[in-house]
């Protein structure tokens, strides 16, 4: 029995997962989640709250690292992920993770594509890397949500969704097991 802390055991599992390990159904679902999130973000560009967030981020500017969907402007990585997630979430027509009653794909897609875009020029993140990070992040959110099931009274599911985004980001940034465990 491994006596390492649970976060480290999970990080080891998530870090060693490779695209070739994924079942075809998981890859297909990741692609569907990606398409669903982008399809939800398209009408989200017309919703006032997401337009305000996008415009404020553009006004604040910063280092141009990743692309805002349906706009083309490049903003800092964190701002891009936030704006893109807002675009998708505003329309609320993206995926639903029934285990956690949450829109897990919004965070995974926004984080995955933004980091994938930035790291592809630095460390060579591929489409397969992004899909693997998304599947792994979804699995992390699901496992953590199931583990917290009895403790969730009063907690919003977005807390669980954040774990998925953290794991996807850690995977794309090639963090060590220990670094990922600390992030979880």
Short mmCIF file of N, CA and C in Angstrom, two decimals:
data_model
loop_
_atom_site.label_atom_id
_atom_site.label_comp_id
_atom_site.label_asym_id
_atom_site.label_seq_id
_atom_site.Cartn_x
_atom_site.Cartn_y
_atom_site.Cartn_z
N UNK A 1 0.85 -1.19 0.00
CA UNK A 1 0.00 0.00 0.00
C UNK A 1 0.89 1.24 0.00
N UNK A 2 0.62 2.15 -0.90
CA UNK A 2 1.38 3.40 -1.00
C UNK A 2 0.97 4.32 0.15
N UNK A 3 1.93 4.75 0.94
CA UNK A 3 1.62 5.61 2.09
C UNK A 3 1.76 7.10 1.74
N UNK A 4 2.02 7.40 0.49
CA UNK A 4 2.14 8.80 0.07
C UNK A 4 0.78 9.49 0.22
N UNK A 5 0.79 10.81 0.42
CA UNK A 5 -0.47 11.54 0.51
C UNK A 5 -1.31 11.34 -0.76
N UNK A 6 -2.62 11.41 -0.60
CA UNK A 6 -3.54 11.16 -1.70
C UNK A 6 -3.25 12.08 -2.89
N UNK A 7 -2.98 13.35 -2.64
CA UNK A 7 -2.71 14.28 -3.74
C UNK A 7 -1.50 13.83 -4.56
N UNK A 8 -0.48 13.33 -3.89
CA UNK A 8 0.71 12.86 -4.60
C UNK A 8 0.41 11.57 -5.37
N UNK A 9 -0.37 10.68 -4.81
CA UNK A 9 -0.74 9.46 -5.53
C UNK A 9 -1.55 9.81 -6.78
N UNK A 10 -2.48 10.75 -6.65
CA UNK A 10 -3.26 11.18 -7.81
C UNK A 10 -2.36 11.84 -8.85
N UNK A 11 -1.46 12.71 -8.40
CA UNK A 11 -0.55 13.38 -9.33
C UNK A 11 0.29 12.37 -10.11
N UNK A 12 0.76 11.35 -9.45
CA UNK A 12 1.54 10.31 -10.13
C UNK A 12 0.70 9.63 -11.21
N UNK A 13 -0.53 9.32 -10.86
CA UNK A 13 -1.44 8.69 -11.82
C UNK A 13 -1.70 9.62 -13.01
N UNK A 14 -2.02 10.87 -12.74
CA UNK A 14 -2.36 11.81 -13.81
C UNK A 14 -1.14 12.14 -14.67
N UNK A 15 0.01 12.28 -14.07
CA UNK A 15 1.21 12.61 -14.85
C UNK A 15 1.67 11.48 -15.75
N UNK A 16 1.44 10.25 -15.35
CA UNK A 16 1.91 9.14 -16.20
C UNK A 16 0.91 8.78 -17.30
N UNK A 17 -0.29 9.36 -17.26
CA UNK A 17 -1.29 9.08 -18.28
C UNK A 17 -0.86 9.72 -19.60
N UNK A 18 -0.84 8.92 -20.63
CA UNK A 18 -0.44 9.38 -21.97
C UNK A 18 -1.62 9.22 -22.93
N UNK A 19 -1.54 9.90 -24.04
CA UNK A 19 -2.60 9.84 -25.05
C UNK A 19 -2.88 8.39 -25.44
N UNK A 20 -1.82 7.61 -25.61
CA UNK A 20 -1.98 6.20 -26.03
C UNK A 20 -2.69 5.36 -24.98
N UNK A 21 -2.73 5.84 -23.73
CA UNK A 21 -3.42 5.12 -22.65
C UNK A 21 -4.93 5.35 -22.67
N UNK A 22 -5.36 6.40 -23.35
CA UNK A 22 -6.77 6.79 -23.29
C UNK A 22 -7.63 5.91 -24.19
N UNK A 23 -8.77 5.50 -23.68
CA UNK A 23 -9.69 4.74 -24.54
C UNK A 23 -10.28 5.66 -25.60
N UNK A 24 -10.61 5.12 -26.77
CA UNK A 24 -11.18 5.95 -27.84
C UNK A 24 -12.39 6.77 -27.40
N UNK A 25 -13.23 6.20 -26.53
CA UNK A 25 -14.42 6.94 -26.07
C UNK A 25 -14.02 8.20 -25.30
N UNK A 26 -12.96 8.13 -24.51
CA UNK A 26 -12.51 9.30 -23.75
C UNK A 26 -12.01 10.40 -24.69
N UNK A 27 -11.29 10.01 -25.73
CA UNK A 27 -10.79 10.98 -26.71
C UNK A 27 -11.97 11.62 -27.44
N UNK A 28 -12.92 10.80 -27.84
CA UNK A 28 -14.11 11.32 -28.52
C UNK A 28 -14.86 12.30 -27.62
N UNK A 29 -15.03 11.95 -26.35
CA UNK A 29 -15.74 12.84 -25.43
C UNK A 29 -14.97 14.14 -25.21
N UNK A 30 -13.66 14.07 -25.15
CA UNK A 30 -12.87 15.30 -25.00
C UNK A 30 -13.08 16.22 -26.20
N UNK A 31 -13.14 15.64 -27.38
CA UNK A 31 -13.38 16.45 -28.58
C UNK A 31 -14.79 17.05 -28.56
N UNK A 32 -15.75 16.28 -28.07
CA UNK A 32 -17.13 16.78 -27.96
C UNK A 32 -17.19 17.92 -26.95
N UNK A 33 -16.49 17.77 -25.83
CA UNK A 33 -16.46 18.82 -24.81
C UNK A 33 -15.83 20.09 -25.39
N UNK A 34 -14.74 19.92 -26.12
CA UNK A 34 -14.09 21.06 -26.75
C UNK A 34 -15.06 21.77 -27.70
N UNK A 35 -15.73 21.01 -28.55
CA UNK A 35 -16.68 21.60 -29.50
C UNK A 35 -17.87 22.23 -28.77
N UNK A 36 -18.35 21.58 -27.73
CA UNK A 36 -19.47 22.09 -26.96
C UNK A 36 -19.13 23.42 -26.29
N UNK A 37 -17.93 23.49 -25.76
CA UNK A 37 -17.49 24.72 -25.09
C UNK A 37 -17.37 25.87 -26.08
N UNK A 38 -16.76 25.59 -27.22
CA UNK A 38 -16.64 26.64 -28.25
C UNK A 38 -18.02 27.04 -28.79
N UNK A 39 -18.90 26.06 -28.95
CA UNK A 39 -20.25 26.37 -29.44
C UNK A 39 -21.02 27.21 -28.43
N UNK A 40 -20.78 27.00 -27.16
CA UNK A 40 -21.42 27.81 -26.13
C UNK A 40 -20.80 29.20 -26.05
N UNK A 41 -19.50 29.28 -26.31
CA UNK A 41 -18.80 30.57 -26.24
C UNK A 41 -19.22 31.51 -27.38
N UNK A 42 -19.57 30.95 -28.53
CA UNK A 42 -19.95 31.81 -29.67
C UNK A 42 -21.11 32.73 -29.32
N UNK A 43 -22.25 32.23 -28.83
CA UNK A 43 -23.31 33.16 -28.44
C UNK A 43 -22.96 33.93 -27.17
N UNK A 44 -22.04 33.38 -26.38
CA UNK A 44 -21.59 34.08 -25.17
C UNK A 44 -20.93 35.41 -25.47
N UNK A 45 -20.40 35.55 -26.68
CA UNK A 45 -19.76 36.82 -27.05
C UNK A 45 -20.77 37.95 -27.14
N UNK A 46 -22.06 37.62 -27.26
CA UNK A 46 -23.11 38.63 -27.37
C UNK A 46 -23.78 38.96 -26.04
N UNK A 47 -23.44 38.23 -25.00
CA UNK A 47 -24.05 38.43 -23.69
C UNK A 47 -23.27 39.52 -22.95
N UNK A 48 -24.03 40.46 -22.40
CA UNK A 48 -23.44 41.65 -21.80
C UNK A 48 -22.36 41.40 -20.77
N UNK A 49 -22.59 40.48 -19.84
CA UNK A 49 -21.61 40.25 -18.78
C UNK A 49 -20.28 39.75 -19.33
N UNK A 50 -20.32 38.87 -20.30
CA UNK A 50 -19.06 38.36 -20.85
C UNK A 50 -18.38 39.42 -21.71
N UNK A 51 -19.15 40.23 -22.39
CA UNK A 51 -18.55 41.33 -23.18
C UNK A 51 -17.84 42.32 -22.27
N UNK A 52 -18.43 42.60 -21.12
CA UNK A 52 -17.81 43.53 -20.17
C UNK A 52 -16.47 42.97 -19.69
N UNK A 53 -16.46 41.69 -19.30
CA UNK A 53 -15.22 41.06 -18.83
C UNK A 53 -14.17 41.06 -19.93
N UNK A 54 -14.58 40.71 -21.16
CA UNK A 54 -13.64 40.69 -22.29
C UNK A 54 -13.09 42.09 -22.54
N UNK A 55 -13.96 43.11 -22.55
CA UNK A 55 -13.51 44.47 -22.82
C UNK A 55 -12.59 45.00 -21.73
N UNK A 56 -12.87 44.67 -20.47
CA UNK A 56 -11.99 45.08 -19.38
C UNK A 56 -10.62 44.42 -19.50
N UNK A 57 -10.61 43.15 -19.85
CA UNK A 57 -9.34 42.44 -20.02
C UNK A 57 -8.55 43.05 -21.18
N UNK A 58 -9.24 43.38 -22.26
CA UNK A 58 -8.55 44.00 -23.39
C UNK A 58 -8.01 45.37 -23.01
N UNK A 59 -8.77 46.12 -22.24
CA UNK A 59 -8.34 47.44 -21.80
C UNK A 59 -7.11 47.36 -20.90
N UNK A 60 -7.09 46.34 -20.02
CA UNK A 60 -5.94 46.15 -19.14
C UNK A 60 -4.71 45.66 -19.90
N UNK A 61 -4.93 44.94 -20.99
CA UNK A 61 -3.84 44.49 -21.84
C UNK A 61 -2.86 43.58 -21.13
N UNK A 62 -1.60 43.71 -21.49
CA UNK A 62 -0.55 42.87 -20.93
C UNK A 62 0.15 42.10 -22.03
N UNK A 63 1.00 41.20 -21.60
CA UNK A 63 1.78 40.40 -22.55
C UNK A 63 0.86 39.55 -23.42
N UNK A 64 0.92 39.72 -24.74
CA UNK A 64 0.04 38.93 -25.63
C UNK A 64 0.52 37.47 -25.73
N UNK A 65 -0.21 36.57 -25.06
CA UNK A 65 0.22 35.17 -25.02
C UNK A 65 -0.76 34.20 -25.67
N UNK A 66 -2.05 34.38 -25.43
CA UNK A 66 -3.05 33.43 -25.93
C UNK A 66 -4.23 34.21 -26.50
N UNK A 67 -4.96 33.56 -27.39
CA UNK A 67 -6.00 34.22 -28.18
C UNK A 67 -7.38 34.12 -27.53
N UNK A 68 -8.06 35.26 -27.47
CA UNK A 68 -9.45 35.30 -27.01
C UNK A 68 -10.32 34.78 -28.16
N UNK A 69 -11.17 33.82 -27.84
CA UNK A 69 -12.02 33.21 -28.86
C UNK A 69 -12.96 34.22 -29.50
N UNK A 70 -13.15 34.10 -30.79
CA UNK A 70 -14.09 34.90 -31.59
C UNK A 70 -13.76 36.39 -31.56
N UNK A 71 -12.56 36.74 -31.15
CA UNK A 71 -12.12 38.12 -31.11
C UNK A 71 -10.78 38.25 -31.81
N UNK A 72 -9.86 37.32 -31.51
CA UNK A 72 -8.55 37.31 -32.14
C UNK A 72 -7.48 38.05 -31.38
N UNK A 73 -7.86 38.86 -30.39
CA UNK A 73 -6.86 39.59 -29.61
C UNK A 73 -6.11 38.60 -28.73
N UNK A 74 -4.83 38.89 -28.53
CA UNK A 74 -4.02 38.06 -27.64
C UNK A 74 -3.82 38.83 -26.33
N UNK A 75 -4.05 38.11 -25.24
CA UNK A 75 -3.92 38.67 -23.90
C UNK A 75 -3.03 37.75 -23.06
N UNK A 76 -2.68 38.18 -21.84
CA UNK A 76 -1.94 37.27 -20.97
C UNK A 76 -2.71 35.96 -20.77
N UNK A 77 -1.98 34.90 -20.57
CA UNK A 77 -2.54 33.56 -20.46
C UNK A 77 -3.71 33.49 -19.48
N UNK A 78 -3.51 34.00 -18.27
CA UNK A 78 -4.57 33.90 -17.26
C UNK A 78 -5.81 34.68 -17.65
N UNK A 79 -5.63 35.85 -18.23
CA UNK A 79 -6.77 36.65 -18.67
C UNK A 79 -7.51 35.96 -19.81
N UNK A 80 -6.77 35.38 -20.73
CA UNK A 80 -7.39 34.69 -21.85
C UNK A 80 -8.23 33.52 -21.37
N UNK A 81 -7.68 32.72 -20.48
CA UNK A 81 -8.44 31.57 -19.96
C UNK A 81 -9.69 32.05 -19.24
N UNK A 82 -9.59 33.11 -18.46
CA UNK A 82 -10.75 33.63 -17.73
C UNK A 82 -11.81 34.16 -18.68
N UNK A 83 -11.40 34.96 -19.64
CA UNK A 83 -12.35 35.53 -20.60
C UNK A 83 -13.02 34.42 -21.40
N UNK A 84 -12.24 33.49 -21.91
CA UNK A 84 -12.82 32.41 -22.72
C UNK A 84 -13.78 31.55 -21.91
N UNK A 85 -13.45 31.28 -20.66
CA UNK A 85 -14.37 30.52 -19.80
C UNK A 85 -15.65 31.31 -19.57
N UNK A 86 -15.53 32.61 -19.38
CA UNK A 86 -16.72 33.46 -19.20
C UNK A 86 -17.60 33.44 -20.45
N UNK A 87 -16.97 33.48 -21.62
CA UNK A 87 -17.74 33.45 -22.87
C UNK A 87 -18.58 32.19 -22.94
N UNK A 88 -18.01 31.06 -22.58
CA UNK A 88 -18.73 29.80 -22.64
C UNK A 88 -19.76 29.70 -21.53
N UNK A 89 -19.38 30.11 -20.34
CA UNK A 89 -20.27 29.97 -19.20
C UNK A 89 -21.46 30.92 -19.27
N UNK A 90 -21.29 32.06 -19.90
CA UNK A 90 -22.38 33.04 -19.98
C UNK A 90 -23.61 32.46 -20.67
N UNK A 91 -23.39 31.68 -21.69
CA UNK A 91 -24.52 31.07 -22.42
C UNK A 91 -25.00 29.80 -21.73
N UNK A 92 -24.17 29.20 -20.90
CA UNK A 92 -24.51 28.00 -20.12
C UNK A 92 -25.12 26.89 -20.97
N UNK A 93 -24.60 26.73 -22.16
CA UNK A 93 -25.10 25.64 -23.02
C UNK A 93 -24.01 24.63 -23.33
N UNK A 94 -22.94 24.65 -22.53
CA UNK A 94 -21.83 23.73 -22.73
C UNK A 94 -22.09 22.43 -21.98
N UNK A 95 -21.08 21.60 -21.88
CA UNK A 95 -21.23 20.26 -21.31
C UNK A 95 -21.72 20.31 -19.87
N UNK A 96 -22.22 19.21 -19.41
CA UNK A 96 -22.59 19.04 -18.00
C UNK A 96 -22.02 17.72 -17.51
N UNK A 97 -21.24 17.79 -16.44
CA UNK A 97 -20.69 16.61 -15.80
C UNK A 97 -21.72 16.18 -14.75
N UNK A 98 -22.45 15.13 -15.04
CA UNK A 98 -23.54 14.71 -14.17
C UNK A 98 -23.06 14.21 -12.82
N UNK A 99 -21.81 13.73 -12.75
CA UNK A 99 -21.28 13.28 -11.45
C UNK A 99 -21.20 14.45 -10.49
N UNK A 100 -20.83 15.62 -11.01
CA UNK A 100 -20.60 16.78 -10.16
C UNK A 100 -21.63 17.89 -10.36
N UNK A 101 -22.55 17.69 -11.27
CA UNK A 101 -23.54 18.71 -11.61
C UNK A 101 -22.81 20.04 -11.86
N UNK A 102 -21.93 20.01 -12.84
CA UNK A 102 -21.09 21.17 -13.14
C UNK A 102 -20.73 21.20 -14.61
N UNK A 103 -20.27 22.34 -15.07
CA UNK A 103 -19.80 22.51 -16.44
C UNK A 103 -18.27 22.39 -16.44
N UNK A 104 -17.78 21.21 -16.23
CA UNK A 104 -16.35 20.96 -16.09
C UNK A 104 -15.59 21.30 -17.38
N UNK A 105 -16.20 21.04 -18.52
CA UNK A 105 -15.52 21.27 -19.79
C UNK A 105 -15.18 22.72 -20.06
N UNK A 106 -15.93 23.65 -19.50
CA UNK A 106 -15.65 25.07 -19.69
C UNK A 106 -14.24 25.40 -19.22
N UNK A 107 -13.95 25.03 -17.99
CA UNK A 107 -12.64 25.30 -17.40
C UNK A 107 -11.55 24.52 -18.14
N UNK A 108 -11.80 23.24 -18.40
CA UNK A 108 -10.79 22.41 -19.06
C UNK A 108 -10.45 22.92 -20.45
N UNK A 109 -11.45 23.32 -21.20
CA UNK A 109 -11.21 23.80 -22.56
C UNK A 109 -10.52 25.16 -22.54
N UNK A 110 -11.01 26.08 -21.71
CA UNK A 110 -10.41 27.42 -21.66
C UNK A 110 -8.96 27.35 -21.20
N UNK A 111 -8.71 26.60 -20.15
CA UNK A 111 -7.34 26.45 -19.63
C UNK A 111 -6.49 25.65 -20.62
N UNK A 112 -7.03 24.54 -21.10
CA UNK A 112 -6.26 23.66 -21.99
C UNK A 112 -5.84 24.34 -23.28
N UNK A 113 -6.77 25.04 -23.92
CA UNK A 113 -6.42 25.70 -25.18
C UNK A 113 -5.48 26.88 -24.97
N UNK A 114 -5.69 27.64 -23.90
CA UNK A 114 -4.81 28.80 -23.65
C UNK A 114 -3.39 28.33 -23.34
N UNK A 115 -3.25 27.39 -22.42
CA UNK A 115 -1.91 26.90 -22.09
C UNK A 115 -1.32 26.14 -23.27
N UNK A 116 -2.14 25.37 -23.96
CA UNK A 116 -1.66 24.66 -25.14
C UNK A 116 -1.10 25.60 -26.19
N UNK A 117 -1.78 26.74 -26.38
CA UNK A 117 -1.31 27.73 -27.36
C UNK A 117 0.04 28.31 -26.93
N UNK A 118 0.16 28.63 -25.66
CA UNK A 118 1.40 29.24 -25.16
C UNK A 118 2.54 28.22 -25.16
N UNK A 119 2.27 27.02 -24.67
CA UNK A 119 3.35 26.04 -24.56
C UNK A 119 3.73 25.42 -25.88
N UNK A 120 2.84 25.46 -26.87
CA UNK A 120 3.18 24.85 -28.16
C UNK A 120 4.39 25.52 -28.78
N UNK A 121 4.55 26.81 -28.52
CA UNK A 121 5.71 27.50 -29.07
C UNK A 121 6.95 27.32 -28.18
N UNK A 122 6.73 26.94 -26.91
CA UNK A 122 7.85 26.81 -25.97
C UNK A 122 8.29 25.36 -25.77
N UNK A 123 7.34 24.48 -25.47
CA UNK A 123 7.70 23.11 -25.13
C UNK A 123 7.07 22.07 -26.04
N UNK A 124 6.36 22.50 -27.02
CA UNK A 124 5.83 21.57 -27.99
C UNK A 124 4.53 20.88 -27.65
N UNK A 125 3.61 21.54 -26.94
CA UNK A 125 2.30 20.93 -26.66
C UNK A 125 1.57 20.70 -27.97
N UNK A 126 1.04 19.50 -28.11
CA UNK A 126 0.32 19.13 -29.33
C UNK A 126 -1.18 19.05 -29.03
N UNK A 127 -1.95 18.82 -30.07
CA UNK A 127 -3.38 18.58 -29.88
C UNK A 127 -3.62 17.38 -29.00
N UNK A 128 -2.81 16.34 -29.17
CA UNK A 128 -2.94 15.15 -28.32
C UNK A 128 -2.63 15.48 -26.87
N UNK A 129 -1.64 16.37 -26.65
CA UNK A 129 -1.32 16.79 -25.28
C UNK A 129 -2.50 17.50 -24.64
N UNK A 130 -3.15 18.38 -25.41
CA UNK A 130 -4.29 19.12 -24.89
C UNK A 130 -5.44 18.17 -24.58
N UNK A 131 -5.73 17.25 -25.48
CA UNK A 131 -6.81 16.29 -25.23
C UNK A 131 -6.50 15.41 -24.02
N UNK A 132 -5.26 14.98 -23.89
CA UNK A 132 -4.86 14.17 -22.73
C UNK A 132 -5.03 14.96 -21.44
N UNK A 133 -4.62 16.22 -21.45
CA UNK A 133 -4.77 17.07 -20.27
C UNK A 133 -6.25 17.27 -19.93
N UNK A 134 -7.09 17.42 -20.94
CA UNK A 134 -8.52 17.59 -20.69
C UNK A 134 -9.14 16.33 -20.09
N UNK A 135 -8.82 15.17 -20.65
CA UNK A 135 -9.36 13.91 -20.13
C UNK A 135 -8.88 13.70 -18.70
N UNK A 136 -7.60 13.94 -18.47
CA UNK A 136 -7.03 13.76 -17.14
C UNK A 136 -7.65 14.74 -16.15
N UNK A 137 -7.84 15.98 -16.58
CA UNK A 137 -8.48 16.97 -15.71
C UNK A 137 -9.92 16.60 -15.39
N UNK A 138 -10.62 16.09 -16.38
CA UNK A 138 -12.01 15.65 -16.16
C UNK A 138 -12.04 14.52 -15.14
N UNK A 139 -11.10 13.58 -15.29
CA UNK A 139 -11.01 12.46 -14.35
C UNK A 139 -10.69 12.97 -12.95
N UNK A 140 -9.80 13.93 -12.84
CA UNK A 140 -9.46 14.50 -11.53
C UNK A 140 -10.68 15.14 -10.89
N UNK A 141 -11.40 15.95 -11.65
CA UNK A 141 -12.59 16.60 -11.10
C UNK A 141 -13.62 15.55 -10.67
N UNK A 142 -13.78 14.51 -11.47
CA UNK A 142 -14.72 13.46 -11.12
C UNK A 142 -14.34 12.72 -9.85
N UNK A 143 -13.07 12.37 -9.75
CA UNK A 143 -12.62 11.62 -8.56
C UNK A 143 -12.71 12.49 -7.31
N UNK A 144 -12.28 13.74 -7.42
CA UNK A 144 -12.32 14.62 -6.26
C UNK A 144 -13.77 14.91 -5.88
N UNK A 145 -14.62 15.11 -6.87
CA UNK A 145 -16.04 15.34 -6.59
C UNK A 145 -16.68 14.15 -5.89
N UNK A 146 -16.37 12.94 -6.37
CA UNK A 146 -16.92 11.74 -5.73
C UNK A 146 -16.40 11.60 -4.30
N UNK A 147 -15.13 11.92 -4.09
CA UNK A 147 -14.55 11.83 -2.75
C UNK A 147 -15.17 12.85 -1.80
N UNK A 148 -15.55 14.00 -2.33
CA UNK A 148 -16.14 15.06 -1.51
C UNK A 148 -17.65 14.94 -1.40
N UNK A 149 -18.24 13.96 -2.03
CA UNK A 149 -19.69 13.85 -2.14
C UNK A 149 -20.41 14.05 -0.81
N UNK A 150 -19.91 13.48 0.25
CA UNK A 150 -20.58 13.59 1.55
C UNK A 150 -20.28 14.90 2.26
N UNK A 151 -19.34 15.67 1.73
CA UNK A 151 -18.96 16.92 2.39
C UNK A 151 -19.39 18.15 1.59
N UNK A 152 -20.23 18.00 0.58
CA UNK A 152 -20.49 19.07 -0.36
C UNK A 152 -21.59 20.03 0.05
N UNK A 153 -22.25 19.79 1.14
CA UNK A 153 -23.33 20.69 1.54
C UNK A 153 -22.81 22.12 1.62
N UNK A 154 -23.40 22.99 0.84
CA UNK A 154 -23.00 24.40 0.85
C UNK A 154 -21.86 24.74 -0.08
N UNK A 155 -21.22 23.76 -0.70
CA UNK A 155 -20.13 24.02 -1.63
C UNK A 155 -20.67 24.05 -3.05
N UNK A 156 -20.25 25.02 -3.81
CA UNK A 156 -20.64 25.08 -5.22
C UNK A 156 -19.73 24.16 -6.02
N UNK A 157 -20.28 23.55 -7.04
CA UNK A 157 -19.52 22.59 -7.85
C UNK A 157 -18.33 23.22 -8.55
N UNK A 158 -18.29 24.54 -8.66
CA UNK A 158 -17.15 25.18 -9.32
C UNK A 158 -15.84 24.91 -8.59
N UNK A 159 -15.92 24.61 -7.31
CA UNK A 159 -14.71 24.26 -6.56
C UNK A 159 -14.11 22.99 -7.14
N UNK A 160 -14.97 22.02 -7.43
CA UNK A 160 -14.52 20.75 -7.99
C UNK A 160 -14.00 20.94 -9.41
N UNK A 161 -14.70 21.78 -10.18
CA UNK A 161 -14.30 22.07 -11.56
C UNK A 161 -12.88 22.64 -11.58
N UNK A 162 -12.56 23.47 -10.60
CA UNK A 162 -11.23 24.09 -10.54
C UNK A 162 -10.13 23.04 -10.45
N UNK A 163 -10.39 21.94 -9.73
CA UNK A 163 -9.39 20.88 -9.64
C UNK A 163 -9.07 20.32 -11.03
N UNK A 164 -10.09 20.16 -11.85
CA UNK A 164 -9.87 19.67 -13.21
C UNK A 164 -8.97 20.60 -14.00
N UNK A 165 -9.22 21.89 -13.89
CA UNK A 165 -8.39 22.88 -14.59
C UNK A 165 -6.96 22.89 -14.09
N UNK A 166 -6.79 22.72 -12.79
CA UNK A 166 -5.44 22.69 -12.20
C UNK A 166 -4.66 21.49 -12.72
N UNK A 167 -5.30 20.33 -12.77
CA UNK A 167 -4.61 19.13 -13.25
C UNK A 167 -4.29 19.27 -14.73
N UNK A 168 -5.22 19.77 -15.52
CA UNK A 168 -4.95 19.97 -16.95
C UNK A 168 -3.79 20.94 -17.14
N UNK A 169 -3.79 22.04 -16.39
CA UNK A 169 -2.71 23.02 -16.50
C UNK A 169 -1.38 22.40 -16.09
N UNK A 170 -1.38 21.70 -14.97
CA UNK A 170 -0.14 21.07 -14.48
C UNK A 170 0.42 20.09 -15.49
N UNK A 171 -0.48 19.35 -16.14
CA UNK A 171 -0.03 18.37 -17.13
C UNK A 171 0.59 19.07 -18.33
N UNK A 172 -0.07 20.12 -18.82
CA UNK A 172 0.46 20.84 -19.99
C UNK A 172 1.74 21.61 -19.67
N UNK A 173 1.85 22.06 -18.44
CA UNK A 173 3.06 22.78 -18.03
C UNK A 173 4.18 21.83 -17.62
N UNK A 174 3.88 20.52 -17.67
CA UNK A 174 4.84 19.47 -17.36
C UNK A 174 5.41 19.60 -15.94
N UNK A 175 4.52 19.87 -14.99
CA UNK A 175 4.93 19.94 -13.61
C UNK A 175 5.30 18.55 -13.12
N UNK A 176 6.17 18.49 -12.14
CA UNK A 176 6.53 17.22 -11.53
C UNK A 176 5.35 16.70 -10.72
N UNK A 177 5.42 15.46 -10.30
CA UNK A 177 4.37 14.90 -9.44
C UNK A 177 4.18 15.74 -8.19
N UNK A 178 5.29 16.12 -7.57
CA UNK A 178 5.23 16.90 -6.33
C UNK A 178 4.62 18.28 -6.59
N UNK A 179 4.99 18.92 -7.69
CA UNK A 179 4.42 20.23 -8.01
C UNK A 179 2.92 20.12 -8.27
N UNK A 180 2.51 19.08 -9.02
CA UNK A 180 1.08 18.90 -9.27
C UNK A 180 0.35 18.64 -7.96
N UNK A 181 0.91 17.78 -7.10
CA UNK A 181 0.27 17.47 -5.83
C UNK A 181 0.09 18.72 -4.99
N UNK A 182 1.08 19.59 -4.99
CA UNK A 182 0.97 20.85 -4.24
C UNK A 182 -0.10 21.77 -4.83
N UNK A 183 -0.27 21.71 -6.15
CA UNK A 183 -1.29 22.53 -6.80
C UNK A 183 -2.69 22.01 -6.51
N UNK A 184 -2.81 20.68 -6.41
CA UNK A 184 -4.11 20.07 -6.11
C UNK A 184 -4.48 20.42 -4.70
#
